[in-house]
Coordinates of C-alpha atoms and ligand atoms in Angstrom, one line a residue:
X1 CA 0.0 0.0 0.0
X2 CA 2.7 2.3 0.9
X3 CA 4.9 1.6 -2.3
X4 CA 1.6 2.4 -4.3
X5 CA 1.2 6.0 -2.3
X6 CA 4.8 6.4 -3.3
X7 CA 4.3 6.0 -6.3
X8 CA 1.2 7.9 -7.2
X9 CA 3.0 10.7 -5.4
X10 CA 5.9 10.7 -7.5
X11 CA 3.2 9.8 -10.6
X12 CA 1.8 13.4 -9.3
X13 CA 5.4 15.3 -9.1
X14 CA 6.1 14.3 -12.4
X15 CA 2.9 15.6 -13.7
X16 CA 2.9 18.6 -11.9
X17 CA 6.4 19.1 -13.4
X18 CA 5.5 18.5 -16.8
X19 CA 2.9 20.8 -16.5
X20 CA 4.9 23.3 -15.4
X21 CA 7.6 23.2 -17.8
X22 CA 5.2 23.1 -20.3
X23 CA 4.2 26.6 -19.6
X24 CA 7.4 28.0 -20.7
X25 CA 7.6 28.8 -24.5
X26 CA 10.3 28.1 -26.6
X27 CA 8.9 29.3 -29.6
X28 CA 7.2 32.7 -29.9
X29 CA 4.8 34.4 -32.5
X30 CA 4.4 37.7 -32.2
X31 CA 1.4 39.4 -34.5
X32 CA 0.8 42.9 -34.9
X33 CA -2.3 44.5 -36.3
X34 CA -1.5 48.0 -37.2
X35 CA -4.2 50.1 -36.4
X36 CA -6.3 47.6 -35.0
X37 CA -8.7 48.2 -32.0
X38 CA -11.7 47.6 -30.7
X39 CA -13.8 49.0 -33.4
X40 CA -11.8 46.9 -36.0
X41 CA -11.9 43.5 -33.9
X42 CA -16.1 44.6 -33.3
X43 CA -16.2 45.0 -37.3
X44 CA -15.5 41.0 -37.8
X45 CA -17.0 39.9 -34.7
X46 CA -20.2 41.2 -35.9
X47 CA -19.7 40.7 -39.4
X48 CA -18.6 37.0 -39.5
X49 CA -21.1 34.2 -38.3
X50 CA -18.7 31.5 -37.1
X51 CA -16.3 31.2 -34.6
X52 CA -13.2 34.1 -35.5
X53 CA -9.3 33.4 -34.2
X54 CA -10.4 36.3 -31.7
X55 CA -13.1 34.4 -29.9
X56 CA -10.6 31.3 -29.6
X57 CA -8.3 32.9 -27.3
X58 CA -7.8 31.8 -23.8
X59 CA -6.7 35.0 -22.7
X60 CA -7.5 38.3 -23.0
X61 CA -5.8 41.8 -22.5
X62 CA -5.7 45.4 -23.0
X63 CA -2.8 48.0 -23.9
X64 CA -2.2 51.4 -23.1
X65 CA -0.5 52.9 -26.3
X66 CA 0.9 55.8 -25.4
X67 CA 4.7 57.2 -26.7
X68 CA 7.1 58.9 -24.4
X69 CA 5.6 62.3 -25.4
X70 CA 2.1 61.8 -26.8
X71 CA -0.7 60.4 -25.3
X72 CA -1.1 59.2 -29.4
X73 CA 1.3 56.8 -30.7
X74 CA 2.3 56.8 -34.2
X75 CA 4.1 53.8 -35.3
X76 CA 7.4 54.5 -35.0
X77 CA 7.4 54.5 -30.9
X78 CA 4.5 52.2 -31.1
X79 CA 6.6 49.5 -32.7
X80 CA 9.4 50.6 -30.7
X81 CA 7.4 50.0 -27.5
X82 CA 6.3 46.9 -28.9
X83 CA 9.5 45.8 -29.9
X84 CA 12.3 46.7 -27.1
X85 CA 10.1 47.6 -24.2
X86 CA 10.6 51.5 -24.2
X87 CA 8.4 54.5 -24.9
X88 CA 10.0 56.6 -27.2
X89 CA 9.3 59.9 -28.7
X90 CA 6.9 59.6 -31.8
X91 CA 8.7 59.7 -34.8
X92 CA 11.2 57.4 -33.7
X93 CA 12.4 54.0 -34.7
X94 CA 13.9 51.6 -32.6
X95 CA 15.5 54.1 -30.6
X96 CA 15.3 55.6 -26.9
X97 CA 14.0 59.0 -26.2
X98 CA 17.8 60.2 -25.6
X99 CA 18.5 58.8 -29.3
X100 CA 20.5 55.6 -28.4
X101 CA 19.8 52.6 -29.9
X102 CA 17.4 50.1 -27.6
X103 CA 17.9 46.5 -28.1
X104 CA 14.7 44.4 -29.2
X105 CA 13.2 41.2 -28.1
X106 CA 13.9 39.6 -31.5
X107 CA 17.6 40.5 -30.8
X108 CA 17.6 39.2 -27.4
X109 CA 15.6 35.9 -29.3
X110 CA 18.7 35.3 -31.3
X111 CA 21.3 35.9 -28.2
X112 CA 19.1 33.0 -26.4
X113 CA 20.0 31.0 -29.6
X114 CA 16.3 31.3 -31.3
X115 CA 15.9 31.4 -35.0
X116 CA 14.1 34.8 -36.2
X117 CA 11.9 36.3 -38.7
X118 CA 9.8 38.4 -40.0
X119 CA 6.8 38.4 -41.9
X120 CA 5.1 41.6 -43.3
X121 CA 2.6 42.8 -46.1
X122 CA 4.2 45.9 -46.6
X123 CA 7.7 46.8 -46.9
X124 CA 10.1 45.0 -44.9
X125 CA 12.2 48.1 -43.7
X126 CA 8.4 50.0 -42.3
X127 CA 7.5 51.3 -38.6
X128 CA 6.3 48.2 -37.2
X129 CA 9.3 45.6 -38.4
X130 CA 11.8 47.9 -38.8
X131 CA 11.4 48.2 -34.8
X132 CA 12.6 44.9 -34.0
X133 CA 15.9 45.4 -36.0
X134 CA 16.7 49.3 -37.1
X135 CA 17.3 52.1 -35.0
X136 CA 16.7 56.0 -36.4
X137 CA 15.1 59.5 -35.4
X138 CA 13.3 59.5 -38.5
X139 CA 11.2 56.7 -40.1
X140 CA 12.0 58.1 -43.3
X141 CA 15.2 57.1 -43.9
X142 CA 14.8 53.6 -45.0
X143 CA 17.6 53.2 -47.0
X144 CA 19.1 53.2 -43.6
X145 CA 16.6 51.1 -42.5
X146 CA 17.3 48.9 -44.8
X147 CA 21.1 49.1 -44.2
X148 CA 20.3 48.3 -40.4
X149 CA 18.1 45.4 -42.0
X150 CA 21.1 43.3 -43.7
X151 CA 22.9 43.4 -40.2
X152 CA 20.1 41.6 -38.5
X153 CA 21.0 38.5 -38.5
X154 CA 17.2 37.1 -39.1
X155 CA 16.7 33.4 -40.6
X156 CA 13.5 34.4 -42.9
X157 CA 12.0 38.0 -43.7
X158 CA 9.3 38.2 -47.1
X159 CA 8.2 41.5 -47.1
X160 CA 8.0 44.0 -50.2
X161 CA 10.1 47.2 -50.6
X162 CA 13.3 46.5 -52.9
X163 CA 13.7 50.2 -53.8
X164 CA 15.1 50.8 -49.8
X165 CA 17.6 47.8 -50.9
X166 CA 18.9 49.1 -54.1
X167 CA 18.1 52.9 -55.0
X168 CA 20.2 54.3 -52.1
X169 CA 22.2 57.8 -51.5
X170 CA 25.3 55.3 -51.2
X171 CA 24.7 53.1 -54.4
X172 CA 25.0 50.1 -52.8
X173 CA 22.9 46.8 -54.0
X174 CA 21.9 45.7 -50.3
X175 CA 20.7 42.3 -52.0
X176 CA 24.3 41.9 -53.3
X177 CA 25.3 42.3 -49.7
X178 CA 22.2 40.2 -48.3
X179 CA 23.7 37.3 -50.6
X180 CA 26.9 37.7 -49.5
X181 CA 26.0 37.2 -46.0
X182 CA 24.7 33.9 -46.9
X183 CA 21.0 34.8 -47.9
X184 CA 19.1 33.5 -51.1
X185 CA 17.3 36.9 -51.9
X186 CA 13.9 36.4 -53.9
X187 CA 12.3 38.8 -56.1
X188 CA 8.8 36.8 -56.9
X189 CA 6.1 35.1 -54.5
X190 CA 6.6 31.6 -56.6
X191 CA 10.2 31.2 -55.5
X192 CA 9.3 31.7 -52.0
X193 CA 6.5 29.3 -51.5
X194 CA 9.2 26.8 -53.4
X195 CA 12.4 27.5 -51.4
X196 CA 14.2 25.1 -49.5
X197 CA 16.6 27.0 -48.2
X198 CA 17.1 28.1 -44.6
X199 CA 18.0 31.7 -45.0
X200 CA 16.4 34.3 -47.0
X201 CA 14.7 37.0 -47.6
X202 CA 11.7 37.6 -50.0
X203 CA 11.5 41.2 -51.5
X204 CA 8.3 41.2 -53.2
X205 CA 6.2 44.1 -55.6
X206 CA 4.1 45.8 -53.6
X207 CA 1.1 44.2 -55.5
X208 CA 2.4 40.7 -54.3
X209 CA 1.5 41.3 -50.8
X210 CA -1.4 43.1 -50.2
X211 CA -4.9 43.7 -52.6
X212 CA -5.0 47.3 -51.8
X213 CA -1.6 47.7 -53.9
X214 CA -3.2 47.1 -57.4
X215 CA -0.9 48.2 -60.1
X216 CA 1.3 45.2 -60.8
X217 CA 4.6 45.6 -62.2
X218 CA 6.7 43.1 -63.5
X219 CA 8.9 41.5 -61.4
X220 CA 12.2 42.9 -63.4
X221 CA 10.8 46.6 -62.9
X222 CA 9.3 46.2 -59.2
X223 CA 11.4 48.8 -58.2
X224 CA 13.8 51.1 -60.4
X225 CA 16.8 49.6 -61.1
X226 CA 15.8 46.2 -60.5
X227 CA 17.1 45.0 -63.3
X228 CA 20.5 46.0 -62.3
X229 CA 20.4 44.5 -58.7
X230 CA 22.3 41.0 -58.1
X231 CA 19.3 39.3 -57.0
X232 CA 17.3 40.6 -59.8
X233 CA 20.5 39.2 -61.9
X234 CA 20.4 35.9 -60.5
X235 CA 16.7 35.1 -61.2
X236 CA 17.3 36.0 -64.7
X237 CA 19.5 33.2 -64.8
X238 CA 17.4 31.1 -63.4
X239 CA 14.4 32.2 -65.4
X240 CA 12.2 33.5 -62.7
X241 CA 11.3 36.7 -63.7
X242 CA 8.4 35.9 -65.6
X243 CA 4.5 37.4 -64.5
X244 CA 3.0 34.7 -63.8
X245 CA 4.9 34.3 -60.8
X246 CA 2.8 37.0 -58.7
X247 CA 1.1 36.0 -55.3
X248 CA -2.5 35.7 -54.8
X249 CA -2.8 39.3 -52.6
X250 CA -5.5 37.7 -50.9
X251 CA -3.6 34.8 -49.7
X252 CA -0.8 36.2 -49.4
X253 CA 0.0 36.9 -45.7
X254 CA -1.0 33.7 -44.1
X255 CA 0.5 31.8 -46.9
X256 CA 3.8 33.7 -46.1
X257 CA 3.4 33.2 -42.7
X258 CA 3.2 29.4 -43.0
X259 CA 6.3 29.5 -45.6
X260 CA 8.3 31.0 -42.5
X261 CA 7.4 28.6 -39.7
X262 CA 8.0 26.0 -42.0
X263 CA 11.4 27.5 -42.0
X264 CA 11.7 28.5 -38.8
X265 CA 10.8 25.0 -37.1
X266 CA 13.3 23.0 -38.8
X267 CA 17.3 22.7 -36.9
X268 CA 15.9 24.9 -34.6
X269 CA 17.1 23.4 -31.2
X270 CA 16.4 26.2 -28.8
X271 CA 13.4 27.6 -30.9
X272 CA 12.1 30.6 -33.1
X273 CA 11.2 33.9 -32.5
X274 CA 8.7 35.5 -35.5
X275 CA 7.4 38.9 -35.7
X276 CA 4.2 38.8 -38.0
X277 CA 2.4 43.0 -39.4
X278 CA -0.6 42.6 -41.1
X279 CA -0.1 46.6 -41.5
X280 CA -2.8 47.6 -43.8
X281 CA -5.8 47.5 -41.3
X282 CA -4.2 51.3 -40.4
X283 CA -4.7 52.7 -43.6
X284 CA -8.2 51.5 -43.9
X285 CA -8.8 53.2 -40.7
X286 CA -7.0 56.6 -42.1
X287 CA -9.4 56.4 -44.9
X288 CA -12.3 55.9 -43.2
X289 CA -13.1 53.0 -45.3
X290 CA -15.7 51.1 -43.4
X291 CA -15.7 48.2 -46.4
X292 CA -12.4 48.1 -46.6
X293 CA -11.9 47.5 -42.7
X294 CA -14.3 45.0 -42.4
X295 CA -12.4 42.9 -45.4
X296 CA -9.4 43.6 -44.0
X297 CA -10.4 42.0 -40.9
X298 CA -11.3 38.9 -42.4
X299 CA -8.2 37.9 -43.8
X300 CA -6.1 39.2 -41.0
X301 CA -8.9 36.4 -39.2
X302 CA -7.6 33.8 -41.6
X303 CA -3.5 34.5 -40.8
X304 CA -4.8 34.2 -36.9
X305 CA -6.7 30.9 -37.6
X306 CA -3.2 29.9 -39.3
X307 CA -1.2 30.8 -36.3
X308 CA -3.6 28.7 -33.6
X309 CA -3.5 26.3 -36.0
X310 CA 0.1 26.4 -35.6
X311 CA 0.3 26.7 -32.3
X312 CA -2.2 24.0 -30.9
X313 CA 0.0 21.4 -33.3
X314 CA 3.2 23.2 -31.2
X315 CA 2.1 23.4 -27.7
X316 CA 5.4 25.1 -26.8
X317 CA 4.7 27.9 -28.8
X318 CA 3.3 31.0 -27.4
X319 CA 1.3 33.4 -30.1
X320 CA 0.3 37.5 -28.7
X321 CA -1.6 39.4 -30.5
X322 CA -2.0 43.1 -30.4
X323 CA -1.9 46.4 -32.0
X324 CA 0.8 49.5 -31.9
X325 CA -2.5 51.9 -32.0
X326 CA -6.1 52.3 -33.0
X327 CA -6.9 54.4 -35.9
X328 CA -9.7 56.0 -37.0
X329 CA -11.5 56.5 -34.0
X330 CA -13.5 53.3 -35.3
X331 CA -16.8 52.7 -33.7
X332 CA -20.2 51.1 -34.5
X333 CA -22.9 53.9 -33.8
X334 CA -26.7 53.6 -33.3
X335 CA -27.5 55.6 -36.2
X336 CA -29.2 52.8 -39.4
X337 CA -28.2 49.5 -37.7
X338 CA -30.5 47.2 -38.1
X339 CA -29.4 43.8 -38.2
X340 CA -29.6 42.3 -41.9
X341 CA -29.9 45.9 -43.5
X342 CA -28.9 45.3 -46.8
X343 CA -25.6 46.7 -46.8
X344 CA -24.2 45.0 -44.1
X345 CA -22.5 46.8 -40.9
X346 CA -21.4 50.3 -41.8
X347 CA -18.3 51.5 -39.1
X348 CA -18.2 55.1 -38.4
X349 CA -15.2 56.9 -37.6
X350 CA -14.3 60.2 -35.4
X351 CA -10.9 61.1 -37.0
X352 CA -8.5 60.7 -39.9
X353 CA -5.4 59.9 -37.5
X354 CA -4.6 57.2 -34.8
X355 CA -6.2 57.8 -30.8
X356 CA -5.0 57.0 -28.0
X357 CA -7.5 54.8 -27.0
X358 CA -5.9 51.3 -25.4
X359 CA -6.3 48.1 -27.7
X360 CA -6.9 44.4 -27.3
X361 CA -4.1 41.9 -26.2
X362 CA -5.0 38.2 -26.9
X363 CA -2.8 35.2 -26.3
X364 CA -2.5 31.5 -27.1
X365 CA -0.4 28.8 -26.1
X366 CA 2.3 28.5 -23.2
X367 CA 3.0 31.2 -21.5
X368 CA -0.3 32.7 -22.6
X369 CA -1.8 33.6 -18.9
X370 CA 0.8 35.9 -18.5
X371 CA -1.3 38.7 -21.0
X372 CA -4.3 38.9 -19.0
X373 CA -4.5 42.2 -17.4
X374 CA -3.7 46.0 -18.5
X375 CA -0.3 46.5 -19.6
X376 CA 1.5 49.1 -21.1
X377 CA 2.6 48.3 -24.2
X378 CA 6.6 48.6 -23.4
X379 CA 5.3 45.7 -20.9
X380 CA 5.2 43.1 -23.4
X381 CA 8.6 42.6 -24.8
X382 CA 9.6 42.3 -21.2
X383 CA 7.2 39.3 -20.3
X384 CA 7.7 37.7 -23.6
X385 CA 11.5 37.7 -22.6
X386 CA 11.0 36.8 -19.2
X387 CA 8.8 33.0 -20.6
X388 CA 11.6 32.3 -22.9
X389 CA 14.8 32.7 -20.8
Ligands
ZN1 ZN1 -1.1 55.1 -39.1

């Protein structure tokens, strides 16, 4: 009798410890919805019948987004909050208040030994991304940015933006350099979905990775001076460079998405790091573009579902989800709202810019409890660093 109490008590340690160590992620998703509050996450709850990524979380949060000087965050010192766990002044990138240059959760990823990357649909050297790797006073100077980019040291980026890379003050063909350091760099969505390889970055026409973006150019004049660029050379040569290797814009960002943790999960003893921007849910809100919010929504629903997906086959995978800022002031008034009016759910908004209103927080997988609460958003790097090391 006493051997079996012995062992059910050591049957209970060991699951207690299991348990336990099954709380602390070793891989981490990070997802960022610029622009996305409560009156963008209302706009699919109440225009989608089934079940969204949303209503699937265990665990719920808000954010204060405030910068250092503004109770209004643009995304600059948004991303930077997001990113390195300090306020900064708006306009800044990656950067401290006093101009120095913070260090980011994706860089302390890769000193832990994680693999990293990024995955975007707009250009790879923006706000949001360009806050986990760059460091400037002004957002504008992406050639910098995308200087600052080739010195990262991530696994995986696909993102668009190949003029940063190659039209540049300095003349310098960044993908020449990128492939010196070891990186296949594509040019077209086909050659990403088909890669095998373990380290590079996809540069894709705008038009490639988000619907909004609708002149499509060729891939050989995506950006001026393509044609000239070493990567642009190299699928040439390899007879890539033809049209009908554009993405589906639709499908683009969870496809990319999946391409990366494909990537990212392989050799990857001490786990990944990946830092997801579905960025264009912002501009809808700067436009006021109700229709264009509520679509918006849904496919940034369908990279979410992609991600749980993900991280219910990886239970050692944590996945937040949050926003840098809301914008437009987006809200569903009382004013013609019947339910089944013919044309749908119209949002209304109070203002062409971002507020300062605090956004949602939702988290998956282990580690996930940690998010419920109200944080500040220079909180989250900070607890994300503090499950994975
Ligand atoms: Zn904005």
């Amino acid at each position: 009798m006493k051997t079996v109490k012995i062992t059910l008590l050591a049957l209970l340690a060991f699951v207690l410890l299991v348990g336990c160590a099954e709380q602390k992620p070793k891989n981490v998703i990070y997802l960022i919805g610029d622009g996305m509050g409560f009156g963008a996450v209302s706009s699919l709850l109440l225009s989608e019948d089934g079940e969204t990524g949303f209503e699937m979380a265990p665990v719920i949060g808000l954010n204060e987004t405030c910068s250092a000087n503004n109770y209004v965050t643009d995304s600059p010192a948004g991303g930077t909050a997001l990113a390195t766990g300090t306020r900064t002044c708006n306009g800044f990138l990656g950067v401290g208040p006093d101009s120095v240059q913070l260090e980011s959760i994706l860089k302390k990823a890769q000193k832990m030994g994680k693999k990293t990357g990024i995955v975007v649909n707009t250009t790879l050297t923006e706000a949001t991304p360009g806050a986990f790797y760059a460091g400037v006073t002004s957002r504008k100077e992406s050639y910098k940015i995308a200087e600052q980019f080739t010195e990262s040291g991530v696994d995986v980026a696909i993102g668009a933006g190949l003029s940063a890379f190659i039209n540049r003050p300095d003349s310098v063909d960044m993908t020449a350099v990128l492939i010196e350091k070891g990186y296949d760099v594509y040019l077209d969505w086909k050659s990403v979905l088909n890669t095998e390889s373990k380290k590079f970055v996809g540069i894709l026409d705008m038009g490639d990775v988000h619907r909004r973006n609708k002149s499509r150019n060729t891939v050989a004049s995506a950006a001026d001076g393509a044609e000239v660029c070493l990567a642009a050379k190299l699928a040439a040569s390899d007879g890539n460079m033809d049209s009908t290797r554009f993405s589906e814009p639709t499908e683009y960002l969870h496809k990319a998405c999946e391409k990366a943790l494909s990537v990212l999960d392989k050799d990857a003893p001490n786990g990944f790091f990946l830092m997801i921007e579905s960025a264009i849910i912002d501009g809808y809100g700067h436009n006021n573009d109700s229709e264009g919010m509520i679509e918006e929504m849904k496919e940034f629903d369908q990279t979410l579902k992609t991600l749980i997906a993900y991280v219910n086959k990886h239970p050692n995978t944590l996945l937040v989800v949050t926003a840098d800022h809301e914008t437009g002031g987006t809200g569903v008034t009382y004013k013609s709202h019947a339910i089944n009016q013919p044309d749908g759910l119209q949002l209304n908004f109070s203002t062409k810019g971002h507020t300062g209103t605090v956004v949602p927080v939702f988290a998956y997988g282990a580690g996930a409890e940690k998010f419920s609460g109200i944080f500040q958003n220079r909180e989250l790097p900070g607890i994300i660093e503090n499950l994975i090391k």
